[in-house]
CSV table of C-alpha atoms in Angstrom, one decimal:
chain,number,residue,atom,x,y,z
A,1,UNK,CA,158.4,-69.8,-35.5
A,2,UNK,CA,155.1,-67.7,-35.0
A,3,UNK,CA,155.0,-64.1,-36.3
A,4,UNK,CA,152.4,-61.8,-34.9
A,5,UNK,CA,150.8,-58.9,-36.7
A,6,UNK,CA,148.1,-56.3,-35.4
A,7,UNK,CA,145.5,-55.6,-38.1
A,8,UNK,CA,142.6,-52.9,-38.3
A,9,UNK,CA,139.3,-53.6,-40.3
A,10,UNK,CA,136.0,-51.9,-40.7
A,11,UNK,CA,134.5,-55.7,-41.6
A,12,UNK,CA,137.4,-58.9,-42.0
A,13,UNK,CA,137.8,-58.9,-45.6
A,14,UNK,CA,137.1,-62.3,-47.3
A,15,UNK,CA,140.7,-63.1,-48.0
A,16,UNK,CA,141.7,-63.0,-44.6
A,17,UNK,CA,138.5,-65.2,-43.2
A,18,UNK,CA,139.4,-68.0,-45.7
A,19,UNK,CA,143.0,-67.8,-44.7
A,20,UNK,CA,142.0,-68.1,-41.3
A,21,UNK,CA,139.3,-70.5,-41.7
A,22,UNK,CA,141.3,-72.8,-43.8
A,23,UNK,CA,144.1,-72.8,-41.6
A,24,UNK,CA,146.6,-71.2,-44.1
A,25,UNK,CA,147.6,-68.6,-41.6
A,26,UNK,CA,148.3,-71.6,-38.5
A,27,UNK,CA,150.5,-73.5,-41.1
A,28,UNK,CA,152.4,-70.5,-41.9
A,29,UNK,CA,152.8,-69.8,-38.3
A,30,UNK,CA,151.2,-66.2,-38.5
A,31,UNK,CA,149.3,-65.1,-35.9
A,32,UNK,CA,146.9,-61.9,-36.7
A,33,UNK,CA,145.3,-59.9,-34.0
A,34,UNK,CA,142.2,-58.5,-36.1
A,35,UNK,CA,140.3,-55.4,-34.3
A,36,UNK,CA,137.3,-53.6,-35.8
A,37,UNK,CA,137.8,-50.0,-36.4
A,38,UNK,CA,135.6,-47.1,-35.6
A,39,UNK,CA,137.0,-44.6,-38.4
A,40,UNK,CA,139.8,-44.4,-40.9
A,41,UNK,CA,140.9,-41.4,-38.9
A,42,UNK,CA,141.3,-44.0,-36.2
A,43,UNK,CA,143.2,-46.2,-38.4
A,44,UNK,CA,145.6,-43.6,-39.6
A,45,UNK,CA,146.4,-42.6,-35.9
A,46,UNK,CA,147.2,-45.9,-35.1
A,47,UNK,CA,149.5,-47.0,-38.0
A,48,UNK,CA,151.5,-43.5,-37.3
A,49,UNK,CA,151.5,-44.2,-33.9
A,50,UNK,CA,152.7,-48.2,-34.3
A,51,UNK,CA,149.5,-49.3,-32.4
A,52,UNK,CA,148.8,-51.7,-35.5
A,53,UNK,CA,151.0,-52.9,-38.5
A,54,UNK,CA,148.3,-53.2,-41.0
A,55,UNK,CA,145.1,-51.9,-41.8
A,56,UNK,CA,142.3,-53.0,-44.7
A,57,UNK,CA,141.0,-49.4,-45.8
A,58,UNK,CA,139.6,-47.6,-48.9
A,59,UNK,CA,143.0,-47.0,-50.9
A,60,UNK,CA,141.9,-43.5,-51.3
A,61,UNK,CA,142.8,-42.7,-47.9
A,62,UNK,CA,146.6,-42.9,-48.3
A,63,UNK,CA,146.0,-39.7,-50.9
A,64,UNK,CA,145.0,-37.6,-47.9
A,65,UNK,CA,146.8,-39.4,-45.2
A,66,UNK,CA,150.4,-38.9,-46.8
A,67,UNK,CA,149.8,-35.6,-47.7
A,68,UNK,CA,149.4,-34.6,-44.0
A,69,UNK,CA,153.0,-36.3,-43.3
A,70,UNK,CA,152.1,-40.0,-43.0
A,71,UNK,CA,154.3,-42.8,-44.3
A,72,UNK,CA,151.6,-45.4,-45.2
A,73,UNK,CA,151.9,-47.7,-48.0
A,74,UNK,CA,149.6,-49.7,-50.1
A,75,UNK,CA,150.9,-53.6,-49.8
A,76,UNK,CA,148.1,-55.5,-51.7
A,77,UNK,CA,144.4,-54.9,-53.2
A,78,UNK,CA,142.3,-57.5,-51.2
A,79,UNK,CA,139.3,-56.8,-53.4
A,80,UNK,CA,138.9,-56.3,-57.1
A,81,UNK,CA,136.1,-53.7,-56.2
A,82,UNK,CA,134.3,-53.1,-53.0
A,83,UNK,CA,130.8,-54.0,-53.5
A,84,UNK,CA,129.1,-50.7,-52.0
A,85,UNK,CA,125.6,-49.7,-52.1
A,86,UNK,CA,124.1,-46.3,-51.4
A,87,UNK,CA,121.0,-47.1,-48.9
A,88,UNK,CA,118.5,-44.6,-48.0
A,89,UNK,CA,116.2,-44.5,-45.1
A,90,UNK,CA,112.6,-44.9,-45.4
A,91,UNK,CA,111.4,-42.3,-47.6
A,92,UNK,CA,114.6,-41.5,-49.4
A,93,UNK,CA,114.1,-43.9,-52.2
A,94,UNK,CA,115.4,-42.0,-55.0
A,95,UNK,CA,118.9,-39.8,-55.6
A,96,UNK,CA,116.7,-36.6,-56.2
A,97,UNK,CA,115.1,-37.1,-52.6
A,98,UNK,CA,118.7,-36.8,-51.2
A,99,UNK,CA,118.6,-33.0,-52.1
A,100,UNK,CA,118.9,-30.8,-48.6
A,101,UNK,CA,119.6,-34.1,-46.5
A,102,UNK,CA,122.1,-35.2,-44.4
A,103,UNK,CA,124.3,-38.0,-45.6
A,104,UNK,CA,126.8,-40.4,-43.2
A,105,UNK,CA,130.3,-41.1,-43.9
A,106,UNK,CA,133.4,-42.0,-42.0
A,107,UNK,CA,135.2,-39.2,-42.9
A,108,UNK,CA,134.1,-35.8,-45.2
A,109,UNK,CA,137.4,-35.8,-47.6
A,110,UNK,CA,138.8,-39.3,-47.8
A,111,UNK,CA,138.1,-42.7,-48.7
A,112,UNK,CA,134.4,-43.4,-49.7
A,113,UNK,CA,133.2,-40.1,-49.2
A,114,UNK,CA,134.5,-39.1,-52.4
A,115,UNK,CA,133.3,-41.4,-54.5
A,116,UNK,CA,130.1,-40.8,-53.0
A,117,UNK,CA,130.6,-37.3,-54.1
A,118,UNK,CA,131.4,-38.3,-57.4
A,119,UNK,CA,128.3,-40.6,-57.9
A,120,UNK,CA,125.9,-37.8,-56.7
A,121,UNK,CA,127.5,-35.3,-58.6
A,122,UNK,CA,127.0,-37.5,-62.0
A,123,UNK,CA,123.5,-37.8,-60.8
A,124,UNK,CA,122.8,-34.1,-60.7
A,125,UNK,CA,123.6,-33.2,-56.7
A,126,UNK,CA,126.4,-30.7,-56.3
A,127,UNK,CA,127.8,-30.6,-53.0
A,128,UNK,CA,125.7,-27.8,-51.9
A,129,UNK,CA,122.6,-30.1,-52.4
A,130,UNK,CA,123.4,-32.3,-49.3
A,131,UNK,CA,125.6,-32.6,-45.9
A,132,UNK,CA,128.0,-35.1,-45.5
A,133,UNK,CA,128.1,-35.7,-41.5
A,134,UNK,CA,130.9,-37.9,-39.9
A,135,UNK,CA,129.2,-41.1,-38.3
A,136,UNK,CA,132.0,-43.4,-37.8
A,137,UNK,CA,132.7,-46.9,-39.1
A,138,UNK,CA,130.3,-48.9,-41.3
A,139,UNK,CA,128.8,-50.4,-38.1
A,140,UNK,CA,127.9,-46.8,-36.9
A,141,UNK,CA,126.6,-45.7,-39.8
A,142,UNK,CA,124.3,-48.9,-40.6
A,143,UNK,CA,122.9,-47.8,-36.8
A,144,UNK,CA,122.5,-44.2,-37.6
A,145,UNK,CA,120.5,-45.1,-40.8
A,146,UNK,CA,118.4,-47.5,-39.0
A,147,UNK,CA,117.7,-45.0,-36.2
A,148,UNK,CA,116.8,-42.3,-38.8
A,149,UNK,CA,119.7,-40.1,-37.9
A,150,UNK,CA,120.9,-40.1,-41.4
A,151,UNK,CA,119.1,-39.8,-44.8
A,152,UNK,CA,121.4,-42.4,-46.8
A,153,UNK,CA,125.2,-44.0,-46.5
A,154,UNK,CA,127.5,-46.4,-48.1
A,155,UNK,CA,127.2,-49.7,-46.6
A,156,UNK,CA,129.1,-53.0,-47.7
A,157,UNK,CA,128.8,-56.5,-47.0
A,158,UNK,CA,127.1,-57.6,-44.7
A,159,UNK,CA,125.3,-54.6,-43.4
A,160,UNK,CA,124.3,-53.7,-47.0
A,161,UNK,CA,122.2,-56.8,-46.8
A,162,UNK,CA,120.9,-56.3,-43.6
A,163,UNK,CA,119.6,-53.1,-44.5
A,164,UNK,CA,117.9,-54.5,-47.4
A,165,UNK,CA,116.3,-57.0,-45.2
A,166,UNK,CA,115.1,-53.8,-43.0
A,167,UNK,CA,113.0,-52.8,-46.3
A,168,UNK,CA,115.5,-49.8,-46.8
A,169,UNK,CA,116.0,-48.8,-50.6
A,170,UNK,CA,119.0,-49.2,-52.8
A,171,UNK,CA,119.8,-45.9,-54.3
A,172,UNK,CA,122.8,-47.1,-56.5
A,173,UNK,CA,125.6,-49.3,-56.7
A,174,UNK,CA,129.6,-48.6,-56.8
A,175,UNK,CA,130.1,-51.6,-58.8
A,176,UNK,CA,127.5,-51.1,-61.2
A,177,UNK,CA,128.5,-47.1,-62.0
A,178,UNK,CA,132.2,-47.6,-61.7
A,179,UNK,CA,133.7,-51.0,-62.5
A,180,UNK,CA,137.1,-50.4,-62.3
A,181,UNK,CA,137.0,-48.2,-58.7
A,182,UNK,CA,139.4,-50.5,-56.7
A,183,UNK,CA,138.5,-52.4,-53.8
A,184,UNK,CA,140.1,-52.0,-50.2
A,185,UNK,CA,143.7,-52.3,-50.3
A,186,UNK,CA,145.8,-53.8,-47.2
A,187,UNK,CA,148.3,-51.0,-46.1
A,188,UNK,CA,151.0,-50.4,-43.7
A,189,UNK,CA,152.6,-47.7,-41.5
A,190,UNK,CA,156.1,-47.7,-40.4
A,191,UNK,CA,156.1,-50.4,-37.7
A,192,UNK,CA,154.2,-52.9,-40.5
A,193,UNK,CA,156.9,-52.0,-43.1
A,194,UNK,CA,159.8,-52.8,-40.7
A,195,UNK,CA,158.3,-56.3,-40.4
A,196,UNK,CA,159.0,-57.2,-43.9
A,197,UNK,CA,159.5,-60.9,-43.5
A,198,UNK,CA,156.1,-61.2,-41.4
A,199,UNK,CA,154.4,-59.1,-43.7
A,200,UNK,CA,155.2,-61.3,-46.8
A,201,UNK,CA,154.6,-64.5,-45.2
A,202,UNK,CA,151.0,-62.9,-44.6
A,203,UNK,CA,150.5,-62.1,-48.0
A,204,UNK,CA,151.5,-65.3,-49.1
A,205,UNK,CA,148.7,-66.7,-47.2
A,206,UNK,CA,146.5,-64.2,-48.4
A,207,UNK,CA,147.4,-64.9,-51.9
A,208,UNK,CA,146.7,-68.5,-51.1
A,209,UNK,CA,143.4,-67.7,-50.0
A,210,UNK,CA,142.9,-66.0,-53.2
A,211,UNK,CA,143.7,-69.0,-55.3
A,212,UNK,CA,141.8,-71.4,-53.3
A,213,UNK,CA,138.6,-68.9,-53.8
A,214,UNK,CA,139.2,-69.4,-57.7
A,215,UNK,CA,139.0,-73.1,-57.5
A,216,UNK,CA,136.9,-73.6,-54.7
A,217,UNK,CA,133.0,-74.8,-55.3
A,218,UNK,CA,130.9,-71.7,-54.9
A,219,UNK,CA,128.8,-73.4,-52.4
A,220,UNK,CA,131.8,-74.4,-50.3
A,221,UNK,CA,133.7,-71.1,-50.4
A,222,UNK,CA,130.3,-69.5,-49.0
A,223,UNK,CA,130.3,-72.1,-46.3
A,224,UNK,CA,133.7,-71.1,-45.5
A,225,UNK,CA,132.8,-67.2,-45.4
A,226,UNK,CA,129.5,-68.0,-43.4
A,227,UNK,CA,131.8,-69.8,-40.8
A,228,UNK,CA,133.9,-66.8,-40.7
A,229,UNK,CA,131.1,-64.4,-39.5
A,230,UNK,CA,129.3,-63.5,-43.0
A,231,UNK,CA,125.8,-64.0,-44.0
A,232,UNK,CA,125.1,-66.1,-47.2
A,233,UNK,CA,124.0,-63.1,-49.1
A,234,UNK,CA,127.0,-60.9,-48.2
A,235,UNK,CA,129.5,-64.0,-48.8
A,236,UNK,CA,127.7,-64.5,-52.6
A,237,UNK,CA,128.5,-60.9,-53.1
A,238,UNK,CA,132.0,-60.8,-51.7
A,239,UNK,CA,133.0,-63.6,-53.9
A,240,UNK,CA,131.8,-61.5,-56.9
A,241,UNK,CA,134.6,-59.1,-56.0
A,242,UNK,CA,137.4,-61.5,-55.1
A,243,UNK,CA,140.4,-60.2,-56.8
A,244,UNK,CA,142.4,-61.7,-59.9
A,245,UNK,CA,145.8,-60.7,-58.2
A,246,UNK,CA,146.9,-58.7,-55.0
A,247,UNK,CA,148.7,-56.5,-57.0
A,248,UNK,CA,146.8,-53.3,-57.2
A,249,UNK,CA,145.1,-52.6,-60.7
A,250,UNK,CA,146.9,-49.8,-62.3
A,251,UNK,CA,143.6,-48.4,-64.1
A,252,UNK,CA,141.6,-48.3,-60.7
A,253,UNK,CA,144.2,-46.3,-58.8
A,254,UNK,CA,144.3,-43.9,-61.6
A,255,UNK,CA,140.5,-43.8,-61.5
A,256,UNK,CA,141.2,-42.5,-57.7
A,257,UNK,CA,142.9,-39.4,-58.7
A,258,UNK,CA,140.5,-38.8,-61.7
A,259,UNK,CA,137.9,-38.5,-59.5
A,260,UNK,CA,139.6,-36.4,-57.2
A,261,UNK,CA,140.9,-34.2,-60.1
A,262,UNK,CA,137.2,-33.7,-61.6
A,263,UNK,CA,136.0,-32.5,-57.7
A,264,UNK,CA,139.2,-30.3,-57.2
A,265,UNK,CA,140.0,-32.4,-54.5
A,266,UNK,CA,143.6,-33.6,-54.9
A,267,UNK,CA,145.3,-32.1,-51.6
A,268,UNK,CA,148.3,-30.3,-51.6
A,269,UNK,CA,151.5,-32.3,-51.2
A,270,UNK,CA,149.6,-35.6,-52.2
A,271,UNK,CA,151.5,-38.6,-53.4
A,272,UNK,CA,151.5,-39.1,-57.0
A,273,UNK,CA,149.9,-42.5,-58.2
A,274,UNK,CA,153.3,-44.3,-58.5
A,275,UNK,CA,153.9,-43.4,-54.8
A,276,UNK,CA,151.0,-45.4,-53.6
A,277,UNK,CA,152.0,-48.9,-54.0
A,278,UNK,CA,155.0,-50.7,-51.8
A,279,UNK,CA,155.6,-53.8,-54.2
A,280,UNK,CA,158.7,-55.3,-52.4
A,281,UNK,CA,156.8,-57.3,-49.7
A,282,UNK,CA,154.3,-58.7,-52.3
A,283,UNK,CA,157.1,-59.7,-54.7
A,284,UNK,CA,158.9,-61.6,-52.0
A,285,UNK,CA,155.5,-63.5,-51.3
A,286,UNK,CA,154.4,-64.2,-54.3
A,287,UNK,CA,156.1,-66.1,-57.1
A,288,UNK,CA,155.8,-64.6,-60.7
């Protein structure tokens, strides 16, 4: 019997690529229709409307999404951390140079924009010192940076490597500054949560991919990711962010709330940290 799931992503995560390329999904009878999203706002709308079952997104998004009435839950953490870099366009090669500049983000009040605000604050810039402009998903932000429409933006594999190849400067790396910052999560809306058995089967495939990554020779793992569309450099960076477990790290989830509290950006009605994660599908999928 084949089960079908619809998944929205910015970039296909390594665990999904491995599960697909190694045939784990096919063996389990899982078909995943994966589409690239233009923004986290689009992901929220799709999940709420039931137009997609799952999304791979910044876990912080759930804090805002659910504060505004959505019922979206975190099912698994598919990266230990997200290997994001803040890249500037030519002429913006220091944090100080961003004073008065326009920075591209997906959305100004959720997701990676929150950690960007935090990092800039830790380097001496307040929110009055720059402007955050919604540009769209990672591809749209990359294009805007190359076109000179924005001064800087956060990019992850493989687009951060492509930007570096264009000679654009790296201003900071989230992994260096916040090693406990959680990577992207697999989340579900009501339509996805209603497909509990299908989701558990999919999670089992992702966990099988996670285990394969921990035991495979690095060159073999890189080759699989390259076949799935990664560059060699981005594949190697992604391997360093492979999770030890699909269970979300409690310290990472607390870090999201601590950053928001520091910025006075915990929205009214936000779920508490213990309400983000729905453990049942993962518990059913992965033996203790």
